[in-house]
C-alpha cells in the first residue's frame, strides 16, 4: 500500500513538473499521454499486477461484506478454460449472490484509480479458448453463482425470458420448454453462459434466419467498468447496449438479459448429404439461406482424408437409400457435408415431409449419400453434449483445443477453399471443420462484433483437439503451426476475412481487426471502462492504458 502511495506521489510530482514546463506548449497533453503509457509499459510483465495489488485484494477486499463470498482458495478452476493452453492465477474469486456484490468489487477497483493495476474478469462457464476469462493476480467474478433474477417468463405476442447472465443456455432451454417456448438462436453447444456468448455473438445454424444470439436480446443489465449499474436496450442507453453485445467483456459485466422467445417445436428432421465439389456445395448452402420457405438450421462441414464415414453416421442417421449408400466410399476424398434441420410438431409431419422433399429436390448432392434422422428438439440442440460425455469418458475432453474461427466473405470463399482445404489442411481427424453461410441483413448493426463487409459471409470453424505430448499430426505444435498458415493466408487485407472469438497480441492487430470500427470501440472503452479494469484476458487494452487513447488535443476519440 505504502509502496503504491509513494509511487503515486512520485508520478504526481513528475507530472506536475511536466505541466509547469509545458504550460504554454500546445503538445503538453501528448507528452503526458506518452509518459503515462511509458510508466505502464515499464511494469515487468505486460499483464502482471504488482505485489501491492495482491496485498490490496487480501487486505481491503477481504474486509468487504458480500451476500455471496470472496474466496482466496480453490481458485485453480478460474485459471483454466476449454482451450487448456493459458493458466493465469487470480488473487481472489468472487462468487456473487447479488448484483450489488459485483458492483462493490468493480466500484472498489475503479476507485483505486491509476494507483493500481488490479483488474477484474467475469467468468461464465470458462469455455474460452485463450484465457479470455482469466486474470493474472486480479479478481475473477464467477458469474454462475449469480442467480438473480430467477428465470421469469413473459408470454404474449413477443414472449421473452429474463435471466441472470450466469445461467447456462441448456437451463434456459429446459425451463422455456415448460412454457412451450424456446429461444430462437443458439450455439452448437449449450453448456455456455448467457453473458459469455453475448460477449462474443453466439452463432449457429439458425443465424442465417434469426441472426446470432446478440440479435435476439431485448434488454440487458450491466455493471460498467466505472462501477455503475445500467439497464440498456435499443431504446434506453442504446450505445451501451450495442457496445456490450459482442463487446468481449470490455465495457461492462452483463448481469441480466432479456431473451426473445418463440413457440417451441417438439421434433426435428435432421438431414445430412455429401458433395464432392465445393462450388456445388456452397451454391446449395447459399440457395437454402436465401429461399423464403426454408429450413430452420443450415450448417455444413468438411471431410478430408476420412474412411468409413457413412458407417459412423449409421448409429444416428438412416440412409434414404441403404443399397446405394453401401456402395459409396469416402476413403481419402475431399468431401463437403451439408447438414440441415427442419423443426416440426408431429401433427404437421406430412406437410413438413413434403416441404423438405421439395427443398431437397432443388439441391445437387451425391444422391446415394442422403441420410435422415428424426430426434426431439432437445436432443437436436443438445447434440454436442452427447459427444462431450463420450470424450470425457475417454479423458479426451480436457485436452488443449487450439480452435480457429473465421468469418469469410462470400466473394472470397472459393479462393479460401482452394488454398486452405486444397493445400493447408491435410485431414480432419483432429476435429470437425464447420462451414456455413449466413445473411448479414439478419444481423444487427452497430454492435461491437465485426463481420466481413458483404451481404453473405461464411463461418469456418477449425475445432481441433490436440494431444499435448504428441509430436505427430495430432500434437499441439502441429495444429498450431497449421493454424498459423491458415491465419497468414487469411490476414491478407484484400480478403476481408475476420476472426470470430478473436485472439491477438498487439494493439496494431486489434486495430486491423476492428478496422473502421476501432475508433468507436476505443471511444466506448473510454466511456464505460476508462481504466481498462475489465476482461484483461482479451489482451486489447492494458490497465490504465485507455487514457492514452485520448487525442493530443485532449479530445476523446470520436
Ligand atoms: P467465458 O469463457 O467464461 O467468457 C468469455 C468472455 O466473456 C471472457 O472475456 C469473459 O470475461 C467474458 N464474460 C463472461 N461472462 C460475462 C458477463 N456476464 N458479462 C461480460 N463479460 C462476460 N460459440 C458460438 O458462437 N457458436 C458455437 O456454436 C459455439 N460452440 C462452442 C462449442 C464448445 C464445445 C465450446 C467450448 C465453445 C463454443 N463456442 C461457440 C464458443 C463460446 O461461445 C465462447 O467460448 C463463449 O465465450 C463461452 O461462454 P462462457 O460462458 O464459457 O464464457
XYZ file of C-alpha atoms and ligand atoms in Angstrom:
611
model
C 0.000 0.000 0.000
C 2.738 2.401 1.109
C 4.820 1.490 -1.929
C 1.935 2.270 -4.215
C 1.290 5.607 -2.452
C 4.902 6.707 -2.764
C 4.908 5.597 -6.385
C 1.778 7.700 -6.880
C 3.439 10.732 -5.250
C 6.488 10.275 -7.484
C 4.319 10.146 -10.611
C 2.301 13.156 -9.488
C 5.455 15.226 -8.892
C 6.815 14.205 -12.273
C 3.555 15.045 -13.972
C 3.367 18.359 -12.037
C 6.831 19.334 -13.220
C 5.990 18.424 -16.777
C 2.847 20.517 -16.610
C 4.771 23.559 -15.352
C 7.383 23.125 -18.043
C 4.915 22.694 -20.841
C 2.215 25.020 -19.530
C 2.498 27.235 -22.588
C 3.064 24.415 -25.014
C 0.279 23.048 -27.168
C 1.604 19.486 -27.104
C 1.625 19.148 -23.344
C -1.092 16.542 -23.299
C 0.672 14.387 -25.858
C 3.742 14.282 -23.621
C 1.611 13.369 -20.617
C -0.044 10.616 -22.524
C 3.292 9.206 -23.673
C 4.698 9.485 -20.172
C 1.712 7.698 -18.761
C 1.959 4.906 -21.341
C 5.662 4.612 -20.583
C 5.001 4.159 -16.873
C 2.616 1.335 -17.656
C 4.845 -0.333 -20.207
C 7.677 -0.257 -17.655
C 5.930 -2.850 -15.499
C 7.756 -6.212 -15.743
C 5.077 -8.427 -17.219
C 2.692 -6.972 -19.789
C -0.354 -8.220 -17.938
C 1.196 -8.563 -14.496
C -0.078 -6.865 -11.374
C 2.442 -5.680 -8.820
C 2.644 -7.374 -5.446
C 0.976 -4.340 -3.876
C -2.237 -5.150 -5.678
C -2.303 -8.683 -4.374
C -1.980 -7.426 -0.837
C -4.691 -4.861 -1.598
C -7.037 -7.642 -2.586
C -6.308 -9.514 0.597
C -6.380 -6.591 2.994
C -9.193 -4.439 1.622
C -11.470 -6.678 -0.422
C -11.340 -9.354 2.258
C -12.900 -6.909 4.712
C -15.849 -6.171 2.451
C -19.199 -7.814 3.102
C -20.819 -9.778 0.292
C -24.095 -11.655 0.004
C -22.050 -14.289 -1.794
C -18.422 -14.843 -0.875
C -14.917 -13.866 -1.860
C -12.591 -16.809 -1.922
C -8.796 -16.965 -1.767
C -8.656 -20.762 -2.013
C -9.626 -23.366 -4.582
C -9.087 -20.910 -7.414
C -7.459 -23.341 -9.870
C -10.690 -23.642 -11.852
C -10.522 -19.902 -12.613
C -7.060 -20.341 -14.113
C -8.313 -22.868 -16.667
C -10.517 -22.787 -19.724
C -11.649 -25.047 -22.548
C -8.653 -24.054 -24.676
C -6.435 -25.560 -21.961
C -3.379 -23.563 -23.009
C -3.460 -20.474 -20.760
C -3.341 -20.631 -16.970
C -3.359 -17.295 -15.141
C -3.944 -17.494 -11.389
C -6.160 -14.784 -9.881
C -5.733 -13.354 -6.377
C -9.360 -13.901 -5.451
C -12.590 -15.280 -6.846
C -15.917 -13.637 -6.091
C -18.936 -15.939 -6.062
C -21.638 -13.258 -6.213
C -25.172 -13.786 -4.995
C -26.380 -10.323 -5.969
C -25.679 -7.585 -8.480
C -24.507 -5.391 -5.613
C -21.723 -7.932 -4.861
C -20.403 -7.366 -8.383
C -20.941 -3.633 -8.146
C -18.979 -3.401 -4.881
C -15.929 -5.097 -6.368
C -15.893 -3.130 -9.621
C -16.505 0.171 -7.809
C -13.737 -0.601 -5.331
C -11.258 -1.313 -8.135
C -12.409 1.738 -10.096
C -11.923 3.945 -7.033
C -8.289 2.784 -6.796
C -7.790 4.783 -9.996
C -4.407 4.783 -11.647
C -2.696 3.845 -8.376
C -3.397 0.220 -9.011
C -3.165 -2.314 -11.811
C -5.840 -4.519 -10.326
C -8.212 -5.949 -12.943
C -11.454 -7.912 -12.931
C -12.684 -10.689 -15.209
C -16.212 -12.022 -15.368
C -16.076 -15.765 -15.890
C -19.021 -17.521 -17.459
C -18.549 -21.265 -17.903
C -14.861 -20.784 -18.717
C -15.226 -22.119 -22.256
C -12.918 -19.526 -23.741
C -10.008 -20.773 -25.774
C -7.107 -18.461 -24.899
C -7.513 -17.217 -21.343
C -10.103 -14.552 -22.199
C -11.932 -15.062 -18.886
C -8.753 -15.275 -16.787
C -6.868 -12.599 -14.881
C -3.352 -12.656 -13.501
C -3.483 -11.735 -9.780
C -6.762 -9.904 -10.179
C -10.319 -10.772 -9.234
C -12.376 -13.316 -11.155
C -16.142 -12.993 -10.801
C -17.652 -16.426 -11.198
C -20.960 -15.495 -12.814
C -22.612 -18.892 -12.430
C -23.311 -18.268 -8.745
C -25.406 -15.189 -9.595
C -29.000 -16.371 -9.729
C -30.950 -13.120 -9.708
C -33.427 -12.793 -11.166
C -34.960 -16.247 -11.034
C -35.836 -17.040 -14.646
C -39.057 -15.184 -15.304
C -41.173 -15.727 -18.425
C -43.417 -13.279 -20.216
C -45.860 -14.742 -22.703
C -47.913 -12.866 -25.293
C -47.204 -11.634 -28.789
C -43.470 -11.089 -28.166
C -42.550 -13.585 -25.468
C -39.269 -13.309 -23.594
C -37.445 -14.544 -20.529
C -35.433 -12.511 -18.029
C -32.380 -14.446 -16.866
C -29.257 -13.960 -14.845
C -26.218 -13.696 -17.137
C -24.502 -16.631 -15.421
C -27.224 -19.073 -16.445
C -26.359 -21.803 -18.952
C -28.278 -21.911 -22.239
C -29.171 -25.570 -21.604
C -31.031 -24.496 -18.438
C -32.889 -21.786 -20.348
C -33.897 -24.392 -22.925
C -35.321 -26.761 -20.316
C -37.199 -24.026 -18.434
C -38.555 -22.413 -21.638
C -39.885 -25.718 -22.904
C -42.036 -25.982 -19.766
C -43.779 -22.830 -21.066
C -43.990 -24.217 -24.624
C -41.382 -21.625 -25.657
C -37.766 -21.545 -26.799
C -35.010 -19.057 -27.650
C -34.626 -18.655 -31.423
C -30.871 -18.526 -31.908
C -28.344 -20.923 -30.421
C -24.744 -22.035 -30.260
C -23.888 -25.626 -31.263
C -23.142 -26.409 -27.613
C -25.460 -25.216 -24.838
C -23.301 -25.528 -21.732
C -22.164 -21.925 -22.092
C -23.430 -18.898 -20.161
C -25.626 -16.132 -21.493
C -23.021 -13.476 -20.575
C -20.212 -15.450 -22.243
C -21.916 -15.943 -25.606
C -23.445 -12.441 -25.706
C -19.933 -11.049 -25.210
C -18.958 -12.784 -28.477
C -22.026 -13.287 -30.711
C -23.461 -16.796 -30.310
C -23.536 -18.250 -33.820
C -25.089 -21.493 -35.024
C -27.163 -22.899 -37.872
C -30.142 -20.661 -37.022
C -28.133 -17.444 -37.523
C -28.882 -17.203 -41.272
C -32.513 -16.578 -40.334
C -32.532 -15.042 -36.833
C -29.054 -13.544 -36.647
C -26.711 -14.575 -33.828
C -27.760 -14.618 -30.169
C -26.795 -10.948 -29.770
C -29.651 -10.156 -32.180
C -32.184 -11.891 -30.015
C -31.845 -9.928 -26.797
C -34.259 -7.147 -25.902
C -32.558 -5.710 -22.845
C -29.515 -6.066 -20.617
C -28.500 -5.017 -17.138
C -24.819 -4.136 -16.997
C -22.279 -3.147 -14.327
C -19.911 -0.852 -16.226
C -16.187 -0.508 -15.605
C -16.981 2.763 -13.831
C -18.846 0.805 -11.172
C -22.322 1.884 -12.243
C -25.382 -0.273 -12.914
C -27.328 0.488 -16.068
C -30.254 -1.020 -17.910
C -29.838 -0.810 -21.654
C -31.787 -1.689 -24.798
C -32.433 -0.276 -28.289
C -34.465 2.472 -26.615
C -32.522 3.115 -23.401
C -28.747 3.625 -23.208
C -28.544 2.240 -26.748
C -24.823 2.965 -27.092
C -24.005 0.825 -24.043
C -26.371 -1.910 -25.306
C -24.579 -2.047 -28.661
C -21.154 -1.779 -27.022
C -21.710 -4.761 -24.741
C -23.177 -7.060 -27.427
C -20.153 -8.765 -28.956
C -18.041 -6.466 -26.758
C -15.620 -9.162 -25.488
C -16.422 -8.136 -21.915
C -14.677 -4.767 -22.428
C -17.403 -2.345 -21.378
C -19.317 -3.915 -18.544
C -20.317 -7.091 -16.800
C -23.685 -8.297 -18.045
C -25.736 -9.262 -15.006
C -29.166 -9.845 -16.593
C -30.519 -10.408 -20.078
C -33.995 -10.365 -21.609
C -34.011 -13.036 -24.297
C -36.521 -13.254 -27.153
C -38.546 -16.479 -27.355
C -40.846 -18.184 -29.848
C -43.194 -21.191 -29.685
C -41.154 -24.384 -29.332
C -41.386 -27.280 -31.774
C -41.328 -30.831 -30.473
C -39.330 -32.620 -33.152
C -36.579 -32.093 -35.687
C -35.870 -33.675 -39.069
C -32.093 -33.734 -39.212
C -30.512 -34.311 -42.610
C -27.012 -34.835 -43.989
C -25.830 -35.176 -47.580
C -22.426 -35.186 -49.236
C -20.872 -33.226 -52.096
C -17.566 -33.778 -53.825
C -17.487 -30.359 -55.461
C -17.108 -27.241 -53.311
C -18.836 -24.871 -55.753
C -21.960 -27.035 -55.869
C -21.952 -27.395 -52.085
C -21.594 -23.646 -51.495
C -24.207 -22.807 -54.143
C -26.729 -25.125 -52.452
C -25.985 -23.730 -48.980
C -26.456 -20.188 -50.267
C -29.675 -21.212 -52.011
C -31.021 -22.636 -48.737
C -30.302 -19.498 -46.718
C -31.914 -17.282 -49.338
C -35.201 -19.087 -50.027
C -38.259 -17.876 -48.145
C -39.724 -21.298 -47.391
C -36.573 -22.595 -45.889
C -35.129 -24.809 -43.242
C -34.596 -23.892 -39.595
C -30.927 -24.754 -39.422
C -28.227 -24.765 -42.102
C -24.654 -25.810 -41.389
C -22.048 -27.993 -43.056
C -18.634 -29.467 -42.558
C -15.566 -30.559 -44.483
C -14.259 -34.099 -44.608
C -10.648 -34.632 -45.623
C -8.950 -37.992 -45.716
C -11.518 -39.912 -43.665
C -12.510 -43.544 -44.086
C -15.690 -45.393 -43.176
C -17.536 -42.124 -42.786
C -21.048 -43.234 -43.639
C -20.751 -46.280 -41.397
C -20.096 -43.936 -38.467
C -23.226 -41.964 -39.275
C -25.418 -45.039 -39.257
C -25.570 -45.133 -35.459
C -27.719 -41.980 -35.511
C -28.855 -41.464 -39.139
C -30.659 -43.681 -41.657
C -29.661 -43.695 -45.308
C -32.549 -42.745 -47.591
C -31.377 -45.455 -49.987
C -29.454 -48.107 -47.984
C -28.347 -50.097 -51.042
C -26.798 -47.133 -52.828
C -25.335 -45.789 -49.585
C -23.482 -49.089 -49.124
C -21.756 -48.570 -52.448
C -20.394 -45.154 -51.536
C -16.882 -44.949 -50.087
C -15.404 -41.836 -48.502
C -11.808 -43.104 -48.495
C -9.397 -40.256 -48.705
C -11.693 -37.959 -50.651
C -12.211 -34.265 -50.044
C -15.926 -34.106 -49.285
C -18.369 -31.447 -48.157
C -21.276 -32.395 -45.942
C -24.442 -30.338 -45.893
C -26.200 -30.543 -42.508
C -29.690 -29.091 -42.246
C -32.709 -29.366 -39.988
C -36.409 -28.668 -40.091
C -38.393 -28.278 -36.884
C -41.931 -29.673 -36.680
C -44.728 -30.866 -34.474
C -45.917 -34.455 -35.032
C -49.367 -33.342 -36.207
C -47.729 -31.427 -39.130
C -45.408 -34.251 -40.110
C -46.910 -34.936 -43.577
C -46.786 -31.315 -44.715
C -43.253 -30.933 -43.389
C -42.134 -34.067 -45.259
C -43.428 -32.555 -48.490
C -41.709 -29.217 -47.820
C -38.423 -30.935 -47.050
C -38.656 -33.194 -50.115
C -39.273 -30.145 -52.309
C -36.267 -28.334 -50.872
C -34.021 -31.380 -51.202
C -35.101 -31.899 -54.810
C -33.665 -28.457 -55.616
C -30.205 -29.499 -54.380
C -27.321 -31.251 -56.142
C -25.775 -33.530 -53.500
C -24.484 -37.028 -54.315
C -27.808 -38.878 -54.381
C -26.593 -42.029 -52.612
C -25.431 -40.032 -49.584
C -28.709 -38.649 -48.231
C -29.080 -39.532 -44.547
C -32.039 -38.676 -42.311
C -32.852 -38.736 -38.646
C -35.807 -37.652 -36.506
C -34.975 -36.550 -32.972
C -36.578 -34.497 -30.237
C -35.907 -30.758 -30.284
C -33.883 -31.028 -27.042
C -31.760 -33.888 -28.366
C -31.027 -31.944 -31.520
C -29.995 -28.752 -29.727
C -28.012 -30.569 -27.027
C -26.268 -32.858 -29.568
C -22.693 -31.783 -28.766
C -23.175 -32.696 -25.108
C -23.534 -36.347 -26.176
C -20.028 -36.131 -27.678
C -18.790 -34.350 -24.541
C -19.932 -37.243 -22.343
C -18.182 -39.779 -24.594
C -14.966 -37.741 -24.799
C -14.925 -37.188 -21.032
C -15.177 -40.937 -20.502
C -12.079 -41.377 -22.658
C -10.226 -38.493 -20.974
C -10.293 -36.581 -24.267
C -12.372 -33.543 -23.240
C -9.881 -31.707 -21.058
C -7.146 -31.595 -23.677
C -5.773 -28.499 -25.455
C -8.203 -27.044 -28.003
C -6.325 -24.848 -30.473
C -9.513 -23.676 -32.215
C -9.625 -21.156 -35.015
C -12.825 -19.437 -36.160
C -13.033 -17.232 -39.231
C -15.704 -15.193 -40.989
C -15.053 -15.253 -44.735
C -16.858 -13.023 -47.264
C -18.797 -14.852 -49.967
C -16.709 -13.303 -52.753
C -13.557 -14.922 -51.286
C -14.898 -18.295 -50.202
C -13.715 -20.170 -53.302
C -10.209 -18.726 -53.048
C -10.201 -19.635 -49.346
C -11.403 -23.190 -50.025
C -8.836 -23.721 -52.771
C -5.937 -22.545 -50.634
C -6.928 -23.882 -47.216
C -8.763 -27.136 -47.970
C -6.686 -27.731 -51.078
C -3.208 -27.350 -49.639
C -3.007 -26.388 -45.936
C -5.398 -28.746 -44.130
C -4.420 -32.311 -44.982
C -7.035 -34.157 -42.915
C -9.874 -33.538 -40.483
C -9.118 -36.265 -37.983
C -8.218 -33.786 -35.196
C -11.772 -32.417 -35.058
C -14.591 -31.051 -37.148
C -14.180 -28.197 -39.614
C -17.529 -26.423 -39.885
C -18.532 -24.213 -42.780
C -21.817 -22.418 -43.415
C -23.053 -19.103 -44.783
C -25.225 -16.501 -43.041
C -27.164 -13.446 -44.204
C -25.713 -10.211 -42.871
C -29.074 -8.490 -43.402
C -30.404 -10.534 -40.455
C -27.576 -9.344 -38.176
C -27.978 -6.249 -36.030
C -25.607 -3.455 -36.986
C -23.862 -1.152 -34.517
C -22.836 -3.871 -32.046
C -19.164 -4.422 -31.173
C -18.994 -7.589 -33.296
C -17.045 -7.143 -36.512
C -18.010 -9.144 -39.574
C -16.960 -9.040 -43.234
C -18.392 -6.258 -45.294
C -20.624 -8.367 -47.551
C -24.276 -9.439 -47.572
C -23.349 -13.109 -47.178
C -20.354 -14.459 -45.306
C -19.281 -17.890 -44.087
C -18.392 -19.067 -40.598
C -15.488 -21.500 -40.831
C -14.562 -23.184 -37.578
C -11.481 -25.399 -37.187
C -12.391 -27.218 -33.968
C -9.250 -29.240 -33.264
C -8.392 -31.236 -30.171
C -4.701 -31.808 -29.504
C -2.681 -34.344 -27.609
C -0.288 -32.149 -25.624
C 2.518 -34.705 -25.511
C 2.323 -35.809 -29.156
C 4.859 -34.691 -31.733
C 2.722 -36.054 -34.558
C -0.176 -34.655 -36.569
C -2.442 -34.745 -33.511
C 0.076 -32.748 -31.438
C -0.456 -29.177 -30.286
C 2.583 -27.841 -32.143
C 1.478 -29.337 -35.442
C -2.060 -27.939 -35.150
C -0.836 -24.504 -34.045
C 1.516 -24.330 -36.991
C -1.323 -25.307 -39.345
C -3.499 -22.561 -37.790
C -0.663 -20.114 -38.348
C -0.573 -20.986 -42.032
C -4.350 -20.552 -42.309
C -4.121 -17.211 -40.492
C -1.231 -15.959 -42.526
C -3.268 -16.591 -45.687
C -6.479 -15.163 -44.138
C -4.863 -11.969 -42.901
C -4.176 -10.694 -46.424
C -6.096 -7.429 -46.170
C -7.808 -7.670 -49.587
C -9.621 -10.849 -48.469
C -11.604 -9.008 -45.784
C -11.651 -12.085 -43.507
C -12.359 -11.525 -39.790
C -11.579 -13.741 -36.835
C -14.543 -14.824 -34.680
C -13.690 -15.341 -30.970
C -10.656 -13.233 -31.929
C -7.243 -13.543 -30.363
C -4.372 -11.107 -30.976
C -1.262 -9.985 -29.114
C -0.689 -6.418 -30.288
C -2.719 -3.229 -30.459
C -1.970 -2.984 -34.205
C -3.596 -6.362 -34.772
C -6.686 -5.335 -32.795
C -6.853 -2.090 -34.720
C -6.694 -4.034 -38.000
C -9.350 -6.454 -36.739
C -11.799 -3.672 -35.901
C -10.844 -1.597 -38.956
C -13.188 1.366 -39.292
C -14.877 0.335 -36.001
C -11.720 0.724 -33.915
C -12.347 4.372 -33.040
C -15.862 3.595 -31.866
C -14.566 0.639 -29.842
C -11.968 2.894 -28.157
C -14.453 5.696 -27.593
C -16.810 3.229 -25.911
C -13.965 1.882 -23.787
C -13.234 5.404 -22.606
C -16.898 5.942 -21.797
C -17.612 2.718 -19.939
C -14.288 1.325 -18.661
C -11.769 4.182 -18.834
C -9.244 2.488 -16.544
C -9.363 -0.767 -18.527
C -10.323 -2.796 -15.490
C -12.473 -5.393 -17.246
C -11.655 -8.620 -19.109
C -7.858 -8.132 -19.381
C -7.584 -11.694 -20.743
C -8.768 -10.417 -24.127
C -5.431 -8.527 -24.322
C -6.895 -5.484 -26.042
C -6.209 -2.705 -23.524
C -3.726 -2.560 -20.706
C -4.853 -1.360 -17.262
C -4.828 2.452 -17.264
C -3.838 2.462 -20.927
C -7.136 3.719 -22.254
C -6.429 7.301 -21.245
C -3.562 7.091 -23.728
C -6.179 6.781 -26.455
C -7.189 10.396 -25.895
C -6.151 12.650 -28.713
C -3.220 15.048 -28.072
C -5.632 17.966 -28.030
C -7.233 16.285 -25.015
C -10.359 15.461 -27.005
C -11.815 11.968 -26.675
C -11.704 9.812 -29.792
C -14.806 10.126 -31.992
P -16.255 -17.452 -20.699
O -15.281 -18.246 -21.449
O -16.317 -17.676 -19.256
O -16.054 -15.890 -21.010
C -15.849 -15.425 -22.321
C -15.537 -13.919 -22.313
O -16.702 -13.208 -21.932
C -14.457 -13.523 -21.303
O -13.747 -12.425 -21.804
C -15.253 -13.121 -20.079
O -14.547 -12.195 -19.281
C -16.481 -12.503 -20.723
N -17.686 -12.685 -19.914
C -18.165 -13.827 -19.380
N -19.324 -13.578 -18.753
C -19.557 -12.253 -18.899
C -20.599 -11.385 -18.464
N -21.628 -11.832 -17.752
N -20.512 -10.076 -18.797
C -19.470 -9.600 -19.540
N -18.464 -10.373 -19.949
C -18.523 -11.686 -19.640
N -19.603 -20.051 -29.966
C -20.505 -19.781 -30.925
O -20.757 -18.621 -31.222
N -21.137 -20.784 -31.571
C -20.951 -22.075 -31.268
O -21.565 -22.944 -31.861
C -20.025 -22.391 -30.258
N -19.814 -23.667 -29.884
C -18.943 -23.938 -28.884
C -18.747 -25.260 -28.505
C -17.883 -25.567 -27.467
C -17.684 -27.013 -27.067
C -17.176 -24.528 -26.825
C -16.215 -24.846 -25.736
C -17.339 -23.215 -27.202
C -18.229 -22.904 -28.236
N -18.444 -21.604 -28.656
C -19.354 -21.328 -29.626
C -17.636 -20.505 -28.111
C -18.338 -19.850 -26.950
O -19.448 -19.108 -27.381
C -17.387 -18.871 -26.252
O -16.199 -19.528 -25.898
C -18.050 -18.290 -25.018
O -17.272 -17.229 -24.555
C -18.118 -19.309 -23.938
O -19.003 -18.889 -22.949
P -18.601 -18.995 -21.429
O -19.872 -18.799 -20.681
O -17.839 -20.186 -21.120
O -17.709 -17.653 -21.339
